[in-house]
Amino acid sequence: MSDALPPLREVIREFDLRAKKSFGQNFLLDLNLTRKIARVAGDLADSVVYEVGPGPGGLTRGLLAEGAKRVVAVEMDERCLPALAEVSRAYDGRLTVHQGDALDMDEPTLLAPQPGETLRIASNLPYNVGTMLLIKWLTLDEWKPWFASLTLMFQREVAERIVAKPGSKAYGRLSVLAQWRGKVRIAVNVPAAAFTPPPKVASAVIHYEPSEPLDATVKLKDLELVVERAFGQRRKMLRASLKSLPVNAGELLAKADIDETRRAEDVSVEEYVRLARTYAEMRDA
Ligand code: SAM
């Protein structure tokens, strides 16, 4: 590692940053690994990277060392701020840190992009709010959204749900939300032992890039509704699980050309999108 800063173990000792469970703190101390994760995020030269939860700065240093033009971070734990101020100094002020809760942030305002800058999100997310943040970013009304990519660490089980294909147990609401207007893959598998302290389960980094929606006429809230009803009773046939929609379920499935005896986990993302469009047409007729 080529930055002038001390190793992360020393930083943690110097600033007394013992990991707190309440903040979901599991730190990455291997800067080779954090640089590898930073490289997954793409070409960072023109990028402003939004990082949630920099902690002692492992991933932050990875992003800066890999050439991020700027990193804007939000950290809830004020104990980390002095250590992060040193990172900012070592990287000529390319790091800005805000103290607060990432769930409350209006990111585009915080990032204040200049012309020509690409906005990306890269974070080793706190497990307790990781899925909520992902859903916040995947359910923005404006699409394409303000970010060009998401590079995010999750528990492996959550990462598998995000990338899951139909026919698997992991396939569900999160898979459809992530895949109907974006491309997503697992980029790095990270064992529990890579963290300090090690969590109980393994992790994985996903990389997501927004794309055009499969059908631009479909409204997110209609898709969310049919998906939520279908997976709410995932073992039932669709004709039963979709009964609570305010249209006739049998007719809806026939019009969308989806066999009413199929079950939620066998329906493809394309078919859910078709179902949502047909549902909206019937409801508005
Ligand atoms: N990025 C560091 C690393 O990779 O070593 C730390 C990752 S740790 C899993 C999660 C970090 O998110 C912690 O530093 C924690 O204090 C912070 N955090 C937890 N909840 C947060 C929230 N709601 N908003 C902002 N930061 C939060």
mmCIF file of C-alpha atoms and ligand atoms in Angstrom:
data_model
loop_
_atom_site.group_PDB
_atom_site.id
_atom_site.type_symbol
_atom_site.label_atom_id
_atom_site.label_comp_id
_atom_site.label_asym_id
_atom_site.label_seq_id
_atom_site.Cartn_x
_atom_site.Cartn_y
_atom_site.Cartn_z
ATOM 1 C CA MET A 1 0.000 0.000 0.000
ATOM 2 C CA SER A 2 1.470 3.248 -1.048
ATOM 3 C CA ASP A 3 -0.255 5.901 1.035
ATOM 4 C CA ALA A 4 1.599 7.680 3.795
ATOM 5 C CA LEU A 5 -0.884 6.665 6.477
ATOM 6 C CA PRO A 6 -0.282 4.076 9.202
ATOM 7 C CA PRO A 7 -1.731 0.553 8.900
ATOM 8 C CA LEU A 8 -5.398 0.341 9.886
ATOM 9 C CA ARG A 9 -4.669 -1.747 12.984
ATOM 10 C CA GLU A 10 -2.592 1.150 14.288
ATOM 11 C CA VAL A 11 -5.282 3.678 13.383
ATOM 12 C CA ILE A 12 -7.830 1.657 15.337
ATOM 13 C CA ARG A 13 -5.521 1.504 18.329
ATOM 14 C CA GLU A 14 -4.546 5.171 18.182
ATOM 15 C CA PHE A 15 -8.139 6.435 17.947
ATOM 16 C CA ASP A 16 -9.563 3.698 20.170
ATOM 17 C CA LEU A 17 -12.046 2.537 17.524
ATOM 18 C CA ARG A 18 -13.155 -0.699 19.097
ATOM 19 C CA ALA A 19 -15.936 -2.074 16.897
ATOM 20 C CA LYS A 20 -19.436 -1.500 18.235
ATOM 21 C CA LYS A 21 -22.176 -3.964 17.389
ATOM 22 C CA SER A 22 -24.849 -1.264 17.583
ATOM 23 C CA PHE A 23 -23.246 0.463 14.563
ATOM 24 C CA GLY A 24 -22.890 -2.809 12.625
ATOM 25 C CA GLN A 25 -19.121 -2.403 12.703
ATOM 26 C CA ASN A 26 -16.968 -5.085 11.071
ATOM 27 C CA PHE A 27 -13.866 -3.450 9.687
ATOM 28 C CA LEU A 28 -11.740 -4.385 6.689
ATOM 29 C CA LEU A 29 -8.081 -3.921 7.545
ATOM 30 C CA ASP A 30 -6.426 -5.377 4.447
ATOM 31 C CA LEU A 31 -5.777 -2.512 2.065
ATOM 32 C CA ASN A 32 -5.057 -4.927 -0.811
ATOM 33 C CA LEU A 33 -8.611 -6.212 -0.426
ATOM 34 C CA THR A 34 -10.124 -2.723 -0.186
ATOM 35 C CA ARG A 35 -8.225 -1.640 -3.301
ATOM 36 C CA LYS A 36 -9.554 -4.713 -5.098
ATOM 37 C CA ILE A 37 -13.117 -3.733 -4.110
ATOM 38 C CA ALA A 38 -12.436 -0.160 -5.236
ATOM 39 C CA ARG A 39 -11.353 -1.459 -8.658
ATOM 40 C CA VAL A 40 -14.692 -3.255 -9.025
ATOM 41 C CA ALA A 41 -16.375 0.156 -8.890
ATOM 42 C CA GLY A 42 -14.860 1.034 -12.282
ATOM 43 C CA ASP A 43 -12.732 3.851 -13.606
ATOM 44 C CA LEU A 44 -12.645 6.310 -10.749
ATOM 45 C CA ALA A 45 -10.645 9.128 -12.326
ATOM 46 C CA ASP A 46 -13.730 11.263 -13.071
ATOM 47 C CA SER A 47 -15.797 9.739 -10.293
ATOM 48 C CA VAL A 48 -17.182 11.155 -7.116
ATOM 49 C CA VAL A 49 -17.738 8.163 -4.867
ATOM 50 C CA TYR A 50 -20.367 8.201 -2.159
ATOM 51 C CA GLU A 51 -19.366 5.936 0.727
ATOM 52 C CA VAL A 52 -21.644 5.004 3.601
ATOM 53 C CA GLY A 53 -19.897 4.118 6.827
ATOM 54 C CA PRO A 54 -16.171 4.656 6.194
ATOM 55 C CA GLY A 55 -15.339 3.627 9.780
ATOM 56 C CA PRO A 56 -11.551 3.809 10.257
ATOM 57 C CA GLY A 57 -11.150 4.351 6.493
ATOM 58 C CA GLY A 58 -10.120 1.030 4.936
ATOM 59 C CA LEU A 59 -12.341 1.149 1.862
ATOM 60 C CA THR A 60 -12.022 4.940 1.728
ATOM 61 C CA ARG A 61 -8.252 4.647 1.401
ATOM 62 C CA GLY A 62 -8.737 1.942 -1.244
ATOM 63 C CA LEU A 63 -10.985 4.239 -3.275
ATOM 64 C CA LEU A 64 -8.611 7.195 -2.984
ATOM 65 C CA ALA A 65 -5.526 5.107 -3.763
ATOM 66 C CA GLU A 66 -7.304 3.751 -6.861
ATOM 67 C CA GLY A 67 -7.719 7.301 -8.098
ATOM 68 C CA ALA A 68 -11.199 8.461 -7.072
ATOM 69 C CA LYS A 69 -11.453 12.149 -7.901
ATOM 70 C CA ARG A 70 -13.371 12.738 -4.666
ATOM 71 C CA VAL A 71 -14.942 10.598 -1.964
ATOM 72 C CA VAL A 72 -17.913 11.908 0.002
ATOM 73 C CA ALA A 73 -18.655 9.802 3.061
ATOM 74 C CA VAL A 74 -21.377 9.655 5.695
ATOM 75 C CA GLU A 75 -20.459 8.114 9.023
ATOM 76 C CA MET A 76 -22.725 7.811 12.019
ATOM 77 C CA ASP A 77 -20.032 7.078 14.609
ATOM 78 C CA GLU A 78 -18.341 10.321 15.582
ATOM 79 C CA ARG A 79 -15.382 8.427 17.079
ATOM 80 C CA CYS A 80 -14.220 7.781 13.490
ATOM 81 C CA LEU A 81 -14.073 11.437 12.432
ATOM 82 C CA PRO A 82 -10.526 12.300 13.657
ATOM 83 C CA ALA A 83 -9.077 9.232 11.909
ATOM 84 C CA LEU A 84 -10.935 10.160 8.716
ATOM 85 C CA ALA A 85 -9.669 13.745 8.937
ATOM 86 C CA GLU A 86 -6.151 12.323 8.668
ATOM 87 C CA VAL A 87 -7.128 10.354 5.578
ATOM 88 C CA SER A 88 -8.505 13.536 4.058
ATOM 89 C CA ARG A 89 -5.245 15.401 4.810
ATOM 90 C CA ALA A 90 -3.110 12.597 3.352
ATOM 91 C CA TYR A 91 -5.162 12.709 0.136
ATOM 92 C CA ASP A 92 -5.153 16.484 -0.378
ATOM 93 C CA GLY A 93 -8.714 17.041 0.778
ATOM 94 C CA ARG A 94 -10.231 14.634 -1.775
ATOM 95 C CA LEU A 95 -12.251 13.131 1.090
ATOM 96 C CA THR A 96 -15.204 14.935 2.700
ATOM 97 C CA VAL A 97 -16.945 13.350 5.674
ATOM 98 C CA HIS A 98 -20.391 14.136 7.043
ATOM 99 C CA GLN A 99 -21.560 12.820 10.351
ATOM 100 C CA GLY A 100 -25.098 11.445 10.309
ATOM 101 C CA ASP A 101 -27.453 8.665 9.327
ATOM 102 C CA ALA A 102 -27.175 7.593 5.685
ATOM 103 C CA LEU A 103 -30.876 6.768 5.631
ATOM 104 C CA ASP A 104 -31.666 10.490 5.987
ATOM 105 C CA MET A 105 -29.281 11.802 3.348
ATOM 106 C CA ASP A 106 -30.199 13.448 0.079
ATOM 107 C CA GLU A 107 -27.135 12.202 -1.744
ATOM 108 C CA PRO A 108 -27.135 14.419 -4.882
ATOM 109 C CA THR A 109 -27.198 17.520 -2.652
ATOM 110 C CA LEU A 110 -24.365 16.151 -0.543
ATOM 111 C CA LEU A 111 -22.261 15.184 -3.568
ATOM 112 C CA ALA A 112 -22.754 18.490 -5.404
ATOM 113 C CA PRO A 113 -21.391 17.123 -8.712
ATOM 114 C CA GLN A 114 -19.481 19.323 -11.132
ATOM 115 C CA PRO A 115 -19.929 18.970 -14.907
ATOM 116 C CA GLY A 116 -18.180 15.850 -16.210
ATOM 117 C CA GLU A 117 -18.155 14.023 -12.885
ATOM 118 C CA THR A 118 -19.633 10.532 -12.657
ATOM 119 C CA LEU A 119 -21.332 9.639 -9.386
ATOM 120 C CA ARG A 120 -20.887 6.166 -7.927
ATOM 121 C CA ILE A 121 -21.710 4.470 -4.646
ATOM 122 C CA ALA A 122 -19.221 2.128 -3.003
ATOM 123 C CA SER A 123 -19.642 0.909 0.568
ATOM 124 C CA ASN A 124 -19.060 -1.874 3.005
ATOM 125 C CA LEU A 125 -22.535 -1.438 4.393
ATOM 126 C CA PRO A 126 -23.542 -1.827 8.009
ATOM 127 C CA TYR A 127 -25.605 -5.036 8.025
ATOM 128 C CA ASN A 128 -28.439 -3.528 10.017
ATOM 129 C CA VAL A 129 -29.292 -0.904 7.381
ATOM 130 C CA GLY A 130 -27.727 -2.354 4.212
ATOM 131 C CA THR A 131 -30.900 -3.714 2.644
ATOM 132 C CA MET A 132 -32.863 -0.576 3.508
ATOM 133 C CA LEU A 133 -30.246 1.576 1.769
ATOM 134 C CA LEU A 134 -30.202 -0.684 -1.290
ATOM 135 C CA ILE A 135 -33.983 -0.469 -1.554
ATOM 136 C CA LYS A 136 -33.775 3.317 -1.190
ATOM 137 C CA TRP A 137 -31.383 3.456 -4.169
ATOM 138 C CA LEU A 138 -33.244 0.891 -6.291
ATOM 139 C CA THR A 139 -36.626 2.563 -5.873
ATOM 140 C CA LEU A 140 -35.785 6.102 -6.953
ATOM 141 C CA ASP A 141 -38.483 7.536 -9.207
ATOM 142 C CA GLU A 142 -36.043 9.151 -11.590
ATOM 143 C CA TRP A 143 -34.403 6.546 -13.860
ATOM 144 C CA LYS A 144 -31.707 6.390 -14.886
ATOM 145 C CA PRO A 145 -30.795 7.455 -11.381
ATOM 146 C CA TRP A 146 -28.130 9.886 -10.222
ATOM 147 C CA PHE A 147 -25.549 7.119 -9.722
ATOM 148 C CA ALA A 148 -23.715 5.231 -12.469
ATOM 149 C CA SER A 149 -22.999 2.190 -10.310
ATOM 150 C CA LEU A 150 -23.344 0.585 -6.905
ATOM 151 C CA THR A 151 -20.508 -1.487 -5.469
ATOM 152 C CA LEU A 152 -21.720 -2.830 -2.161
ATOM 153 C CA MET A 153 -20.764 -5.396 0.435
ATOM 154 C CA PHE A 154 -23.582 -7.505 1.866
ATOM 155 C CA GLN A 155 -23.912 -10.689 3.823
ATOM 156 C CA ARG A 156 -23.477 -13.351 1.158
ATOM 157 C CA GLU A 157 -27.033 -14.578 1.631
ATOM 158 C CA VAL A 158 -28.367 -11.081 0.806
ATOM 159 C CA ALA A 159 -26.001 -10.747 -2.183
ATOM 160 C CA GLU A 160 -27.320 -14.076 -3.474
ATOM 161 C CA ARG A 161 -30.896 -12.832 -3.180
ATOM 162 C CA ILE A 162 -30.032 -9.714 -5.188
ATOM 163 C CA VAL A 163 -28.530 -11.649 -8.122
ATOM 164 C CA ALA A 164 -30.813 -14.724 -7.913
ATOM 165 C CA LYS A 165 -32.472 -16.152 -11.021
ATOM 166 C CA PRO A 166 -35.963 -17.702 -11.142
ATOM 167 C CA GLY A 167 -36.256 -21.237 -9.876
ATOM 168 C CA SER A 168 -33.986 -20.724 -6.887
ATOM 169 C CA LYS A 169 -34.911 -20.293 -3.240
ATOM 170 C CA ALA A 170 -33.017 -17.000 -3.103
ATOM 171 C CA TYR A 171 -35.146 -15.477 -5.889
ATOM 172 C CA GLY A 172 -37.595 -12.896 -4.582
ATOM 173 C CA ARG A 173 -38.610 -9.271 -4.321
ATOM 174 C CA LEU A 174 -35.019 -8.003 -4.078
ATOM 175 C CA SER A 175 -33.991 -9.933 -7.224
ATOM 176 C CA VAL A 176 -36.834 -8.450 -9.283
ATOM 177 C CA LEU A 177 -36.234 -4.913 -7.974
ATOM 178 C CA ALA A 178 -32.533 -5.163 -8.817
ATOM 179 C CA GLN A 179 -32.907 -6.794 -12.209
ATOM 180 C CA TRP A 180 -35.829 -5.065 -13.958
ATOM 181 C CA ARG A 181 -33.831 -1.904 -14.622
ATOM 182 C CA GLY A 182 -30.241 -2.835 -13.899
ATOM 183 C CA LYS A 183 -27.502 -5.412 -14.358
ATOM 184 C CA VAL A 184 -26.042 -6.969 -11.257
ATOM 185 C CA ARG A 185 -23.420 -9.568 -10.408
ATOM 186 C CA ILE A 186 -21.424 -10.839 -7.461
ATOM 187 C CA ALA A 187 -17.945 -9.396 -7.997
ATOM 188 C CA VAL A 188 -15.958 -10.561 -4.948
ATOM 189 C CA ASN A 189 -16.646 -13.196 -2.306
ATOM 190 C CA VAL A 190 -15.252 -12.159 1.061
ATOM 191 C CA PRO A 191 -14.785 -14.643 3.899
ATOM 192 C CA ALA A 192 -15.824 -13.703 7.447
ATOM 193 C CA ALA A 193 -12.169 -13.846 8.504
ATOM 194 C CA ALA A 194 -11.389 -10.786 6.366
ATOM 195 C CA PHE A 195 -13.205 -8.580 8.899
ATOM 196 C CA THR A 196 -12.292 -7.400 12.364
ATOM 197 C CA PRO A 197 -14.156 -8.611 14.304
ATOM 198 C CA PRO A 198 -15.291 -11.434 11.992
ATOM 199 C CA PRO A 199 -19.072 -11.568 11.577
ATOM 200 C CA LYS A 200 -20.913 -14.901 11.862
ATOM 201 C CA VAL A 201 -21.448 -15.222 8.121
ATOM 202 C CA ALA A 202 -19.542 -14.742 4.866
ATOM 203 C CA SER A 203 -19.980 -11.629 2.732
ATOM 204 C CA ALA A 204 -19.930 -10.699 -0.934
ATOM 205 C CA VAL A 205 -19.532 -7.530 -2.975
ATOM 206 C CA ILE A 206 -22.158 -6.924 -5.632
ATOM 207 C CA HIS A 207 -21.719 -4.572 -8.570
ATOM 208 C CA TYR A 208 -24.834 -3.017 -10.036
ATOM 209 C CA GLU A 209 -25.269 -0.769 -13.044
ATOM 210 C CA PRO A 210 -28.614 0.821 -13.864
ATOM 211 C CA SER A 211 -30.013 0.188 -17.344
ATOM 212 C CA GLU A 212 -33.168 1.160 -19.223
ATOM 213 C CA PRO A 213 -36.181 -0.538 -17.614
ATOM 214 C CA LEU A 214 -37.458 -3.689 -19.359
ATOM 215 C CA ASP A 215 -40.661 -1.712 -20.009
ATOM 216 C CA ALA A 216 -40.530 2.050 -19.540
ATOM 217 C CA THR A 217 -44.335 2.312 -19.264
ATOM 218 C CA VAL A 218 -44.418 0.206 -16.090
ATOM 219 C CA LYS A 219 -44.628 2.088 -12.805
ATOM 220 C CA LEU A 220 -42.391 0.964 -9.987
ATOM 221 C CA LYS A 221 -45.262 0.945 -7.499
ATOM 222 C CA ASP A 222 -47.320 -1.426 -9.695
ATOM 223 C CA LEU A 223 -44.379 -3.784 -10.094
ATOM 224 C CA GLU A 224 -43.706 -3.682 -6.355
ATOM 225 C CA LEU A 225 -47.348 -4.458 -5.621
ATOM 226 C CA VAL A 226 -47.630 -7.554 -7.838
ATOM 227 C CA VAL A 227 -44.231 -8.827 -6.722
ATOM 228 C CA GLU A 228 -45.058 -8.289 -3.062
ATOM 229 C CA ARG A 229 -48.391 -10.144 -3.406
ATOM 230 C CA ALA A 230 -46.845 -13.002 -5.405
ATOM 231 C CA PHE A 231 -43.936 -13.575 -3.019
ATOM 232 C CA GLY A 232 -46.063 -12.870 0.057
ATOM 233 C CA GLN A 233 -47.384 -16.387 -0.462
ATOM 234 C CA ARG A 234 -44.568 -17.854 -2.490
ATOM 235 C CA ARG A 235 -45.668 -21.483 -2.202
ATOM 236 C CA LYS A 236 -49.177 -20.813 -3.491
ATOM 237 C CA MET A 237 -50.210 -20.785 -7.121
ATOM 238 C CA LEU A 238 -50.381 -17.287 -8.588
ATOM 239 C CA ARG A 239 -54.163 -17.468 -8.999
ATOM 240 C CA ALA A 240 -54.358 -17.669 -5.181
ATOM 241 C CA SER A 241 -51.510 -15.361 -4.180
ATOM 242 C CA LEU A 242 -52.704 -12.556 -6.498
ATOM 243 C CA LYS A 243 -56.306 -12.781 -5.307
ATOM 244 C CA SER A 244 -55.918 -9.790 -3.008
ATOM 245 C CA LEU A 245 -55.240 -7.444 -5.951
ATOM 246 C CA PRO A 246 -58.180 -5.235 -6.869
ATOM 247 C CA VAL A 247 -58.592 -6.963 -10.262
ATOM 248 C CA ASN A 248 -59.623 -10.504 -11.144
ATOM 249 C CA ALA A 249 -56.480 -12.633 -10.682
ATOM 250 C CA GLY A 250 -57.436 -15.317 -13.228
ATOM 251 C CA GLU A 251 -58.194 -12.731 -15.882
ATOM 252 C CA LEU A 252 -54.995 -10.817 -15.109
ATOM 253 C CA LEU A 253 -52.855 -13.928 -15.495
ATOM 254 C CA ALA A 254 -54.611 -14.956 -18.704
ATOM 255 C CA LYS A 255 -54.151 -11.486 -20.216
ATOM 256 C CA ALA A 256 -50.481 -11.445 -19.208
ATOM 257 C CA ASP A 257 -50.120 -14.924 -20.729
ATOM 258 C CA ILE A 258 -48.842 -16.478 -17.495
ATOM 259 C CA ASP A 259 -50.206 -19.864 -16.415
ATOM 260 C CA GLU A 260 -52.255 -19.357 -13.251
ATOM 261 C CA THR A 261 -50.911 -22.527 -11.648
ATOM 262 C CA ARG A 262 -47.320 -21.247 -11.582
ATOM 263 C CA ARG A 263 -45.649 -20.123 -8.371
ATOM 264 C CA ALA A 264 -43.903 -16.852 -7.556
ATOM 265 C CA GLU A 265 -40.364 -18.175 -7.658
ATOM 266 C CA ASP A 266 -40.718 -19.573 -11.197
ATOM 267 C CA VAL A 267 -41.860 -16.314 -12.783
ATOM 268 C CA SER A 268 -39.131 -14.407 -14.619
ATOM 269 C CA VAL A 269 -38.372 -10.708 -14.157
ATOM 270 C CA GLU A 270 -39.723 -10.044 -17.681
ATOM 271 C CA GLU A 271 -42.968 -11.807 -16.753
ATOM 272 C CA TYR A 272 -43.347 -9.745 -13.566
ATOM 273 C CA VAL A 273 -42.923 -6.602 -15.613
ATOM 274 C CA ARG A 274 -45.622 -7.833 -18.011
ATOM 275 C CA LEU A 275 -47.853 -8.677 -15.080
ATOM 276 C CA ALA A 276 -47.416 -5.184 -13.639
ATOM 277 C CA ARG A 277 -48.270 -3.539 -16.971
ATOM 278 C CA THR A 278 -51.340 -5.728 -17.479
ATOM 279 C CA TYR A 279 -52.433 -5.100 -13.891
ATOM 280 C CA ALA A 280 -52.219 -1.317 -14.366
ATOM 281 C CA GLU A 281 -54.141 -1.527 -17.667
ATOM 282 C CA MET A 282 -56.948 -3.554 -16.064
ATOM 283 C CA ARG A 283 -57.116 -1.348 -12.986
ATOM 284 C CA ASP A 284 -57.273 1.854 -15.029
ATOM 285 C CA ALA A 285 -59.741 0.519 -17.620
HETATM 286 N N1 SAM B 1 -16.025 0.958 5.667
HETATM 287 C C1 SAM B 1 -15.441 0.398 6.862
HETATM 288 C C2 SAM B 1 -14.659 -0.850 6.504
HETATM 289 O O1 SAM B 1 -14.905 -1.375 5.411
HETATM 290 O O2 SAM B 1 -13.865 -1.288 7.303
HETATM 291 C C3 SAM B 1 -16.484 0.104 7.934
HETATM 292 C C4 SAM B 1 -17.599 -0.830 7.541
HETATM 293 S S1 SAM B 1 -18.683 -1.251 8.854
HETATM 294 C C5 SAM B 1 -19.369 -2.756 8.225
HETATM 295 C C6 SAM B 1 -20.075 -0.168 8.706
HETATM 296 C C7 SAM B 1 -19.838 1.299 9.043
HETATM 297 O O3 SAM B 1 -21.070 2.026 8.879
HETATM 298 C C8 SAM B 1 -19.413 1.578 10.470
HETATM 299 O O4 SAM B 1 -18.328 2.457 10.468
HETATM 300 C C9 SAM B 1 -20.633 2.233 11.145
HETATM 301 O O5 SAM B 1 -20.295 3.115 12.174
HETATM 302 C C10 SAM B 1 -21.298 2.917 9.976
HETATM 303 N N2 SAM B 1 -22.756 3.089 10.097
HETATM 304 C C11 SAM B 1 -23.647 2.265 10.703
HETATM 305 N N3 SAM B 1 -24.902 2.696 10.520
HETATM 306 C C12 SAM B 1 -24.823 3.842 9.765
HETATM 307 C C13 SAM B 1 -25.774 4.740 9.248
HETATM 308 N N4 SAM B 1 -27.076 4.554 9.441
HETATM 309 N N5 SAM B 1 -25.332 5.803 8.537
HETATM 310 C C14 SAM B 1 -23.996 5.994 8.325
HETATM 311 N N6 SAM B 1 -23.049 5.152 8.797
HETATM 312 C C15 SAM B 1 -23.448 4.084 9.504
#
